[in-house]
PDB file of C-alpha atoms in Angstrom:
ATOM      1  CA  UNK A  28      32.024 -74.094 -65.047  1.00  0.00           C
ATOM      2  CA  UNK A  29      31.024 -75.847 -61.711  1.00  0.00           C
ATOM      3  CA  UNK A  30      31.278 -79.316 -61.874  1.00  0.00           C
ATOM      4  CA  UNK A  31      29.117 -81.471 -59.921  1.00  0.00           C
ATOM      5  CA  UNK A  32      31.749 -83.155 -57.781  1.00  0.00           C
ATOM      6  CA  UNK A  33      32.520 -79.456 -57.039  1.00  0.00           C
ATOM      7  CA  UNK A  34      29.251 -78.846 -55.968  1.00  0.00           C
ATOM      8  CA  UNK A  35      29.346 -81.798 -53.839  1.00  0.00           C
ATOM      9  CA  UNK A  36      32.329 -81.277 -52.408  1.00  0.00           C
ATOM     10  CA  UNK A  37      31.200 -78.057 -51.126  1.00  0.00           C
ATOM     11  CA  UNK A  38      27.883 -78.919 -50.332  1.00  0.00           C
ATOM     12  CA  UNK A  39      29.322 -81.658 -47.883  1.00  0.00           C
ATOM     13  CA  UNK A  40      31.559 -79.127 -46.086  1.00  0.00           C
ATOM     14  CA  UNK A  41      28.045 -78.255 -43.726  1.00  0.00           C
ATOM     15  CA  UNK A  42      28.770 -80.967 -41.881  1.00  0.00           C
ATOM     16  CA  UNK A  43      32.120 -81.910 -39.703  1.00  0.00           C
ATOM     17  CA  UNK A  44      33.355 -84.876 -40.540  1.00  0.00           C
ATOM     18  CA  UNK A  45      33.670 -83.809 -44.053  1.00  0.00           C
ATOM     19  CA  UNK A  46      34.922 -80.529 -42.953  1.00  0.00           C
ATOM     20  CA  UNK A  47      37.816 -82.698 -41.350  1.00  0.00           C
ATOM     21  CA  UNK A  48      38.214 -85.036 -43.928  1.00  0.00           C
ATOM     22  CA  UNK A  49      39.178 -81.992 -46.447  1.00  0.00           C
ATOM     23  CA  UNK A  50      40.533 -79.908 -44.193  1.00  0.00           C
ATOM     24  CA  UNK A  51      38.505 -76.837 -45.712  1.00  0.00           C
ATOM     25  CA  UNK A  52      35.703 -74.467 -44.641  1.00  0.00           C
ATOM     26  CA  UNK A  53      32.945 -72.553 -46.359  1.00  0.00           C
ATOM     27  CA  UNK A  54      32.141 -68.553 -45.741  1.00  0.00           C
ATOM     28  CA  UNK A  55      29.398 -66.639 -47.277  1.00  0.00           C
ATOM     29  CA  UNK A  56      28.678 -63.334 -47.600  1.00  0.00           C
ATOM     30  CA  UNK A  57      31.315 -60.167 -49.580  1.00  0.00           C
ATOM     31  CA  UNK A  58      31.668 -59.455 -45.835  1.00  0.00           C
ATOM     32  CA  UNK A  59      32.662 -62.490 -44.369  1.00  0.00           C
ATOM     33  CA  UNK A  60      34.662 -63.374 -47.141  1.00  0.00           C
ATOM     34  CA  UNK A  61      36.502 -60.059 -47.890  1.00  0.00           C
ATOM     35  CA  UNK A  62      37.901 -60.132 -44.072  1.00  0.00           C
ATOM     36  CA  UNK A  63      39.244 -64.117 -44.710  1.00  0.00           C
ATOM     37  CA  UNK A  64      40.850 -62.775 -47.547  1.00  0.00           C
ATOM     38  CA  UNK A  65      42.644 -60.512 -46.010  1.00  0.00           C
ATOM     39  CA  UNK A  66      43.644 -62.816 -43.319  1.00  0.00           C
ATOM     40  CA  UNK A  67      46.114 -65.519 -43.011  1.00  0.00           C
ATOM     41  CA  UNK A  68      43.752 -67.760 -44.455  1.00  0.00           C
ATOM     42  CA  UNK A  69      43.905 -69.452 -47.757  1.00  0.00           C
ATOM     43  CA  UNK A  70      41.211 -69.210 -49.984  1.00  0.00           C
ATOM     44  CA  UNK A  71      40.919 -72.705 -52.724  1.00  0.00           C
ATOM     45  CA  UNK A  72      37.243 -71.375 -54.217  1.00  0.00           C
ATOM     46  CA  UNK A  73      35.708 -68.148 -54.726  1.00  0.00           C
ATOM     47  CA  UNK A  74      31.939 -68.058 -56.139  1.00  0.00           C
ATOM     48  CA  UNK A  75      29.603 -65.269 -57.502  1.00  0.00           C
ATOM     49  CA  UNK A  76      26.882 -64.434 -59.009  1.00  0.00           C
ATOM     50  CA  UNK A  77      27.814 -61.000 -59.502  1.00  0.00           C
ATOM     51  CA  UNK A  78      30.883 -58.923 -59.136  1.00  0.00           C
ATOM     52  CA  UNK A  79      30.965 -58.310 -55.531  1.00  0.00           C
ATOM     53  CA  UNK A  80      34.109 -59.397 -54.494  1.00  0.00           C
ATOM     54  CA  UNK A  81      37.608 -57.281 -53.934  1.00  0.00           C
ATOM     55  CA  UNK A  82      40.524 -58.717 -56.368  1.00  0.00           C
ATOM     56  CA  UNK A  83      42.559 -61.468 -55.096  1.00  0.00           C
ATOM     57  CA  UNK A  84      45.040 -63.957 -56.859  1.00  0.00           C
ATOM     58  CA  UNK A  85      42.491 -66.203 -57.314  1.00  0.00           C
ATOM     59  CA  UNK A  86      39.558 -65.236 -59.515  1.00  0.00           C
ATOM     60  CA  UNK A  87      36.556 -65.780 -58.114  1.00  0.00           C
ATOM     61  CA  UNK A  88      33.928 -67.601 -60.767  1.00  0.00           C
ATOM     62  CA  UNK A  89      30.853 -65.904 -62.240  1.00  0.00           C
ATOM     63  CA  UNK A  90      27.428 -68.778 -61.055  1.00  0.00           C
ATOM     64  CA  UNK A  91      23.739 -68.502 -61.178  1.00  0.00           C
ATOM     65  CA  UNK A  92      21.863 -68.119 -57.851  1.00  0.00           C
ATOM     66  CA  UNK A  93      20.659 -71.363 -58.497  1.00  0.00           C
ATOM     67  CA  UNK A  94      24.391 -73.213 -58.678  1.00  0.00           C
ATOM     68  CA  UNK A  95      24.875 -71.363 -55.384  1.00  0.00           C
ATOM     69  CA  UNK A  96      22.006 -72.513 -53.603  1.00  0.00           C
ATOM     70  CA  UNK A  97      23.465 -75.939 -54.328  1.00  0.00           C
ATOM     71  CA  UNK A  98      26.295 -75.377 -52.389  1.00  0.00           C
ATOM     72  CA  UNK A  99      25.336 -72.991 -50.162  1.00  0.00           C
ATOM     73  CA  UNK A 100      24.624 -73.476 -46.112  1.00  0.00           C
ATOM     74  CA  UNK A 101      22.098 -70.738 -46.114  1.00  0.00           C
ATOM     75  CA  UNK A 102      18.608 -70.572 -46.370  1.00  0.00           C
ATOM     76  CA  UNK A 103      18.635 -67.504 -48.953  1.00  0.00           C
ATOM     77  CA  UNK A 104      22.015 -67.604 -49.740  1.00  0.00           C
ATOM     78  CA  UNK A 105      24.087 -64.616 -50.426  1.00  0.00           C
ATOM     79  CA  UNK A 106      25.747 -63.318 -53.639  1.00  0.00           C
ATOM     80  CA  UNK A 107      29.161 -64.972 -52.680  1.00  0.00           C
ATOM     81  CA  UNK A 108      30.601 -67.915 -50.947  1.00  0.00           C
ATOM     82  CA  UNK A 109      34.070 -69.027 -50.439  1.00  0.00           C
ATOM     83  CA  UNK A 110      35.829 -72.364 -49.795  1.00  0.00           C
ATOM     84  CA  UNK A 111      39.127 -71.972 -47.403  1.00  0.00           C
ATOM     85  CA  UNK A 112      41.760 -74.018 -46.442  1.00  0.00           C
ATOM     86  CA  UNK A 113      41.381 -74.888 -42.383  1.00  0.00           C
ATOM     87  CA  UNK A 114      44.070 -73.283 -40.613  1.00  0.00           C
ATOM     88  CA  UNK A 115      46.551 -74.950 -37.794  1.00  0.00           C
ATOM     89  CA  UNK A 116      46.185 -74.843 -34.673  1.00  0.00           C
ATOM     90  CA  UNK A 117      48.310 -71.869 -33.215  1.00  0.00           C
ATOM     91  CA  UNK A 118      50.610 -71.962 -30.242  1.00  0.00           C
ATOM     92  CA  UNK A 119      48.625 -70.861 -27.291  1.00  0.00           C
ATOM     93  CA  UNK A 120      50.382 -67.614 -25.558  1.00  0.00           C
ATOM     94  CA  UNK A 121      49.662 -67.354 -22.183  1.00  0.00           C
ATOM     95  CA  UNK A 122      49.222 -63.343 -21.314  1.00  0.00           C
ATOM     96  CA  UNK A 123      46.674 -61.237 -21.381  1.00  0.00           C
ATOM     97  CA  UNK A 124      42.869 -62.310 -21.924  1.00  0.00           C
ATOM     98  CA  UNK A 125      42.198 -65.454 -22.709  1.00  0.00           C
ATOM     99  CA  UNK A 126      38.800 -66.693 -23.198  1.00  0.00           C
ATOM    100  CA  UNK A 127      38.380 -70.380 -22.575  1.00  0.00           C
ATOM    101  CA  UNK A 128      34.778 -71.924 -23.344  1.00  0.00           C
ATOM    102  CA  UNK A 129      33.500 -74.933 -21.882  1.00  0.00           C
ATOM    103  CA  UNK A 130      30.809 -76.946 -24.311  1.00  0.00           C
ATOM    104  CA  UNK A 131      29.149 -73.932 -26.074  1.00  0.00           C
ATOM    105  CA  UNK A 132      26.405 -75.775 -28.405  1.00  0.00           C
ATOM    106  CA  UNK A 133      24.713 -73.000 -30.223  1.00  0.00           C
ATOM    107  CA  UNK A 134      26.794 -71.800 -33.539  1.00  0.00           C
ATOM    108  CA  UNK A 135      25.414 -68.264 -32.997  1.00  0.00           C
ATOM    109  CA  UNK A 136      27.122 -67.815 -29.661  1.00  0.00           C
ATOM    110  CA  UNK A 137      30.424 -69.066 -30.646  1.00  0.00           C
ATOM    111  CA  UNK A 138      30.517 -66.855 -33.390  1.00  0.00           C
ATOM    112  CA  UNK A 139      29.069 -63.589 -31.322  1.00  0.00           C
ATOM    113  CA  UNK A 140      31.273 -64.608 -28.617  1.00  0.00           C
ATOM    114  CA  UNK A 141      34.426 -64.528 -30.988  1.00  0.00           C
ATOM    115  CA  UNK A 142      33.577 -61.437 -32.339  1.00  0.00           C
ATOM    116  CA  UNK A 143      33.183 -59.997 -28.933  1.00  0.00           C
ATOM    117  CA  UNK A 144      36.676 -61.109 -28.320  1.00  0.00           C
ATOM    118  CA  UNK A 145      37.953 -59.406 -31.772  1.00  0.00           C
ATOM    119  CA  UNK A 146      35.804 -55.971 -29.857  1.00  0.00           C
ATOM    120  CA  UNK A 147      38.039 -56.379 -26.738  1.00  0.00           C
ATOM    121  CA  UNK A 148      40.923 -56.833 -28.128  1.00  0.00           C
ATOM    122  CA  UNK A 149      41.533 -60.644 -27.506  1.00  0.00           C
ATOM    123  CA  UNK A 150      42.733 -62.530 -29.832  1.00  0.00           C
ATOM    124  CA  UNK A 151      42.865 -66.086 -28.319  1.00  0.00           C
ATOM    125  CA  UNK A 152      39.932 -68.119 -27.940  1.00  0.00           C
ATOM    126  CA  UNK A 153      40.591 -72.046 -26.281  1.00  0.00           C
ATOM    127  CA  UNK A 154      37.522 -74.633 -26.731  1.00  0.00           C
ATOM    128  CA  UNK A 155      36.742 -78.050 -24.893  1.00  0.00           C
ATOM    129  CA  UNK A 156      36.323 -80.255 -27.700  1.00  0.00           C
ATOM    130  CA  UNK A 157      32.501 -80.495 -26.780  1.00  0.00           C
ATOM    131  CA  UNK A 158      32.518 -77.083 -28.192  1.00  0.00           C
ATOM    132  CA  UNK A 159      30.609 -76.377 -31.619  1.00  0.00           C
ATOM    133  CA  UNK A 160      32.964 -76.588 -34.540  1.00  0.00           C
ATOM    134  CA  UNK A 161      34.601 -72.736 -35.409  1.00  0.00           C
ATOM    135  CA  UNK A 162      34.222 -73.913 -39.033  1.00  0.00           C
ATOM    136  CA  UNK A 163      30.727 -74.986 -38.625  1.00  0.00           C
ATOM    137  CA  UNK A 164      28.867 -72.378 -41.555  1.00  0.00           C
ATOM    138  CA  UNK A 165      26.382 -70.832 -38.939  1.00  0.00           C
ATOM    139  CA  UNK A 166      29.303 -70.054 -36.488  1.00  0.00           C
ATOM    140  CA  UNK A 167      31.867 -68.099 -39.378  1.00  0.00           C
ATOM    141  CA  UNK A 168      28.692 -66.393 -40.432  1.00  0.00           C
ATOM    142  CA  UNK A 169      28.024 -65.238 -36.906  1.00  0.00           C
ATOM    143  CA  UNK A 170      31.693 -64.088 -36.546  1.00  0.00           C
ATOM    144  CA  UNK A 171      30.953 -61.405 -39.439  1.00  0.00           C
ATOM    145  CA  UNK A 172      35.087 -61.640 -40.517  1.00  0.00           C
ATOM    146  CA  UNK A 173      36.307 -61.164 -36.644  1.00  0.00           C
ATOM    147  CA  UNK A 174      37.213 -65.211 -37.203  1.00  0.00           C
ATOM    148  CA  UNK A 175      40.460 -63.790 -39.546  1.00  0.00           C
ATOM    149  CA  UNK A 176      41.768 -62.317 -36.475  1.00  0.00           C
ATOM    150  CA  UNK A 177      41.018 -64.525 -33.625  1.00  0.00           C
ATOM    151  CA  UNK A 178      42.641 -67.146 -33.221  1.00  0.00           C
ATOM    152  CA  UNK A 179      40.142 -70.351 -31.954  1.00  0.00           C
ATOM    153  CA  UNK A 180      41.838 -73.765 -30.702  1.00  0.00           C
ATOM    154  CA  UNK A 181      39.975 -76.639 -29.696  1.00  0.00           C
ATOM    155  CA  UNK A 182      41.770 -79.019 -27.233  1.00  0.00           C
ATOM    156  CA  UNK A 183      41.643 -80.538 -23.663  1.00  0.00           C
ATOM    157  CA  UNK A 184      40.560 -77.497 -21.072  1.00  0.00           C
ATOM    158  CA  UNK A 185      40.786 -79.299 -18.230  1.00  0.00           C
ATOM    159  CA  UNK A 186      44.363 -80.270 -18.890  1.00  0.00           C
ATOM    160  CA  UNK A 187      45.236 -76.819 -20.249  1.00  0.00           C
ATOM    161  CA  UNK A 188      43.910 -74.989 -17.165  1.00  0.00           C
ATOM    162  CA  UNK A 189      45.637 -77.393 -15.126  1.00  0.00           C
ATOM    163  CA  UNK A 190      49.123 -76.473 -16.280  1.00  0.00           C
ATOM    164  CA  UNK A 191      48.524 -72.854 -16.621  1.00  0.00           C
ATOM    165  CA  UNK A 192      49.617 -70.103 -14.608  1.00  0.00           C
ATOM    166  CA  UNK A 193      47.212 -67.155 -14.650  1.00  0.00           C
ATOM    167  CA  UNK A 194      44.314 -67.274 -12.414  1.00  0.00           C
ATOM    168  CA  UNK A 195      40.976 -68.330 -14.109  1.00  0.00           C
ATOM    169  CA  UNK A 196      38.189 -66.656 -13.418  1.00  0.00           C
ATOM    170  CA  UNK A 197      34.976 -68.499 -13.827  1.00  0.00           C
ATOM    171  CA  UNK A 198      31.885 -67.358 -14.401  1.00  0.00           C
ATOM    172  CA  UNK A 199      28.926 -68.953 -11.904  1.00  0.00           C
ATOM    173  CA  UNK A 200      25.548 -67.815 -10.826  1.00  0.00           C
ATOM    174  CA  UNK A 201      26.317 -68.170  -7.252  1.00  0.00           C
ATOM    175  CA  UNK A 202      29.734 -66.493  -7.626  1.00  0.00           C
ATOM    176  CA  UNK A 203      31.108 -62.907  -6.286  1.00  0.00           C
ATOM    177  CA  UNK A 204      29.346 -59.594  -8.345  1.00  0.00           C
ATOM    178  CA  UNK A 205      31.672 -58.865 -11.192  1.00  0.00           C
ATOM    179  CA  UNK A 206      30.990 -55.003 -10.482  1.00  0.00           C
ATOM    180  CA  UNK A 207      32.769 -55.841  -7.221  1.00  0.00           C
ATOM    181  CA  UNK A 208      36.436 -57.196  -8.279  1.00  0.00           C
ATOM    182  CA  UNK A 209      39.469 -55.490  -9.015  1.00  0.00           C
ATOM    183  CA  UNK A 210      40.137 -57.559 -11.930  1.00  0.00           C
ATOM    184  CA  UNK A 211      43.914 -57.914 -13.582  1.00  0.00           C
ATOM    185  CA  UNK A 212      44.471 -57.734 -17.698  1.00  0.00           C
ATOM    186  CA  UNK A 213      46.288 -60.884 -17.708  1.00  0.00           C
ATOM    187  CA  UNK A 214      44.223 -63.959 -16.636  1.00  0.00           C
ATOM    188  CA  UNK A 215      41.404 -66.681 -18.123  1.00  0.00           C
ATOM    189  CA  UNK A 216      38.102 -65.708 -18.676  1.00  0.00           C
ATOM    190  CA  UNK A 217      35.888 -68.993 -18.543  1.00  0.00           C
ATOM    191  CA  UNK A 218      32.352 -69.361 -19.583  1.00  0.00           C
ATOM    192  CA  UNK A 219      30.219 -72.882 -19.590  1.00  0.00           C
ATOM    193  CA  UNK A 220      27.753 -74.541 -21.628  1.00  0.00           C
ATOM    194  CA  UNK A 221      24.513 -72.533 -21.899  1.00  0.00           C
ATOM    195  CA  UNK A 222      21.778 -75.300 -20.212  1.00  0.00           C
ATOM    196  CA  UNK A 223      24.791 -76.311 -17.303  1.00  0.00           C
ATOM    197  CA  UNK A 224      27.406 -73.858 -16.577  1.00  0.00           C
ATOM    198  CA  UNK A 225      30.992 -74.523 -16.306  1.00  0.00           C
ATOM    199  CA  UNK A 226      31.215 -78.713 -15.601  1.00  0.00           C
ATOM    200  CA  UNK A 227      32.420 -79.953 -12.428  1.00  0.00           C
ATOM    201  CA  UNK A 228      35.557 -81.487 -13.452  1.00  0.00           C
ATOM    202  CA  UNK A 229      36.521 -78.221 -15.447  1.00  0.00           C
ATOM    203  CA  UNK A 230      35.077 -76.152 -11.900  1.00  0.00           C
ATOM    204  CA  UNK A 231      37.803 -77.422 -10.062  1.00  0.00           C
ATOM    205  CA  UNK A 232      40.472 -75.433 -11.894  1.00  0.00           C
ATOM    206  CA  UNK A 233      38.372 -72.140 -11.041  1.00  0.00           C
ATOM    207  CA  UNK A 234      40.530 -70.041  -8.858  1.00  0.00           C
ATOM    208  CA  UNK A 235      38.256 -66.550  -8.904  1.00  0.00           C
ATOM    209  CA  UNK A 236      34.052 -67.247  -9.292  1.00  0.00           C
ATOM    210  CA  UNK A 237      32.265 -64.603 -10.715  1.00  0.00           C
ATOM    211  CA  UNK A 238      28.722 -63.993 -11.030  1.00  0.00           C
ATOM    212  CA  UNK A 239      26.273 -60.774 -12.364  1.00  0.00           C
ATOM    213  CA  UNK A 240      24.069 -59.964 -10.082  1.00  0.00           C
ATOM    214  CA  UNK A 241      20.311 -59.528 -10.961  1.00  0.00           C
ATOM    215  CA  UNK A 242      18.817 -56.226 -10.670  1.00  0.00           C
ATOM    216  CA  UNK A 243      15.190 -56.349 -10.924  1.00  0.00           C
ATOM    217  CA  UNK A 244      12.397 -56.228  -8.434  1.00  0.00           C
ATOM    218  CA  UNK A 245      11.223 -59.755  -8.540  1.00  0.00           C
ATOM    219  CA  UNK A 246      14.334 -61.430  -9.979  1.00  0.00           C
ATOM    220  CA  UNK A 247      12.748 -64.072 -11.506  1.00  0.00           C
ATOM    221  CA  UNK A 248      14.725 -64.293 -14.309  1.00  0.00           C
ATOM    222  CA  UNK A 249      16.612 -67.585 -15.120  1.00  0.00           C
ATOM    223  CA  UNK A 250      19.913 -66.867 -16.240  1.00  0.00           C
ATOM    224  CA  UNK A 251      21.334 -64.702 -19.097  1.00  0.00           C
ATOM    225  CA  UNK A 252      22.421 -65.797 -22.836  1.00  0.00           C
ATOM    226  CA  UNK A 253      25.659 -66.615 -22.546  1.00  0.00           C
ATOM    227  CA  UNK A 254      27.196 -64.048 -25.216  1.00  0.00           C
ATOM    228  CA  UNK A 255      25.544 -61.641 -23.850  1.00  0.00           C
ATOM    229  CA  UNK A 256      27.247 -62.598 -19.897  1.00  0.00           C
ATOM    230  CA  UNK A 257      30.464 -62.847 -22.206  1.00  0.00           C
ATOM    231  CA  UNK A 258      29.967 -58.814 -23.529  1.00  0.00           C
ATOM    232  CA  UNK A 259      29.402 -57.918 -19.932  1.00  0.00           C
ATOM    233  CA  UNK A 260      32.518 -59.861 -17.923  1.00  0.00           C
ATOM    234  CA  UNK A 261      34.740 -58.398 -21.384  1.00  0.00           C
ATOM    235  CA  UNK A 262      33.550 -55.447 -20.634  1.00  0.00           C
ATOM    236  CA  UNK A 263      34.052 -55.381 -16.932  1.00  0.00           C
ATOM    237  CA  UNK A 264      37.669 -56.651 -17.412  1.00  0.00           C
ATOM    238  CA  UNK A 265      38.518 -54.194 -19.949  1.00  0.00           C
ATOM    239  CA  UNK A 266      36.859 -51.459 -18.075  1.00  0.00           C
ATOM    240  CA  UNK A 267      39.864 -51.631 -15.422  1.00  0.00           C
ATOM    241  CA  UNK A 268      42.594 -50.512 -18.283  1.00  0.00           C
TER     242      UNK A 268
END
């Protein structure tokens, strides 16, 4: 049986600061949830309201749809939803692709952009700390399970791209076609914040710009999403291998 300081509890994790406070996460979805549980993260609740998910040491509890809409982040919640223990920060490894993101806002692209990163095969992802919360609900949804095997840090990226050694490779509308680079497998992939680009301060650190050109007649388009610039440069880096 639920109790209502459960339901609380859980209902609270939506926002940050509680998120934080408890150090735990909420996932929806058999999805979502199956690929955290098969992860390196540790589950402390497991809700249903039928039996959808796989078996696991801790037995998820039978609700009503009702009790889960109560805790639940979704507008028409799922048939599942799990409550996870926030993992630590991991030691960042400098080689290969790394994908560094400089105030992303919307949940949606975080989470797209980290699964495009579990597509390509990269499995680090650094944030600015103006960056959306990886545990926000709408950004682990987005993610669709690729969050159990990418690893996301927020921290200083000005200070990290400072001391590293690769070359960073920023992504600009005024900067050199990507279609035109020889580009190496080890180095820093950087996107900016989807209304202003990369920020001037974090700019500075840029050591390759890189830009996709537009292609159509009048070019009078503004500027593309920027998960769907991060499939394209991904894909023009990998496409080198």
């Amino acid at each position: 049986m639920v109790s209502k300081n459960q339901i609380k509890l859980i209902a609270s994790l939506q926002q940050k600061k509680y998120r934080t406070a408890e150090g735990l996460f909420i996932a929806e979805g058999v999805k979502v949830i199956s690929e955290l549980l098969h992860s390196h993260f540790q589950p402390v609740y497991l809700f249903q309201t039928e039996n959808v998910l796989p078996p696991t040491a801790i037995v998820p509890e039978l609700i009503t749809p009702e009790v889960l809409k109560k805790m639940s982040a979704l507008h028409e919640p799922n048939n599942c939803l799990g409550v996870f223990k926030v993992r630590e920060p991991q030691p960042i490894v400098q080689e290969g692709l790394l994908m560094v993101l400089d105030s992303i806002r919307d949940p949606g692209n975080l989470g797209t952009i980290i699964r495009l990163c579990d597509w390509f095969g990269i499995t680090q992802v650094i944030c600015s700390a103006a960056t959306v919360d990886v545990y926000n609900p709408k950004v682990v949804q987005a993610t669709m399970g690729s969050l159990s095997r990418v690893s996301v840090v927020h921290t200083d990226i000005e200070a990290f791209l400072f001391q590293s050694k690769l070359p960073i490779y920023g992504t600009f509308m005024d900067g050199d076609s990507v279609y035109k680079q020889e580009l190496p497998q080890s180095a820093i992939v950087l996107l900016g914040n989807e209304a202003n680009g990369i920020s001037d301060t974090v700019a500075q650190r840029v050591t390759h710009r890189l830009s996709i050109p537009r292609f159509g007649d009048l070019q009078q388009t503004e500027s593309l999403n920027v998960a769907t610039a991060a499939a394209i440069f991904l894909s023009e880096f990998r496409r080198a291998t």
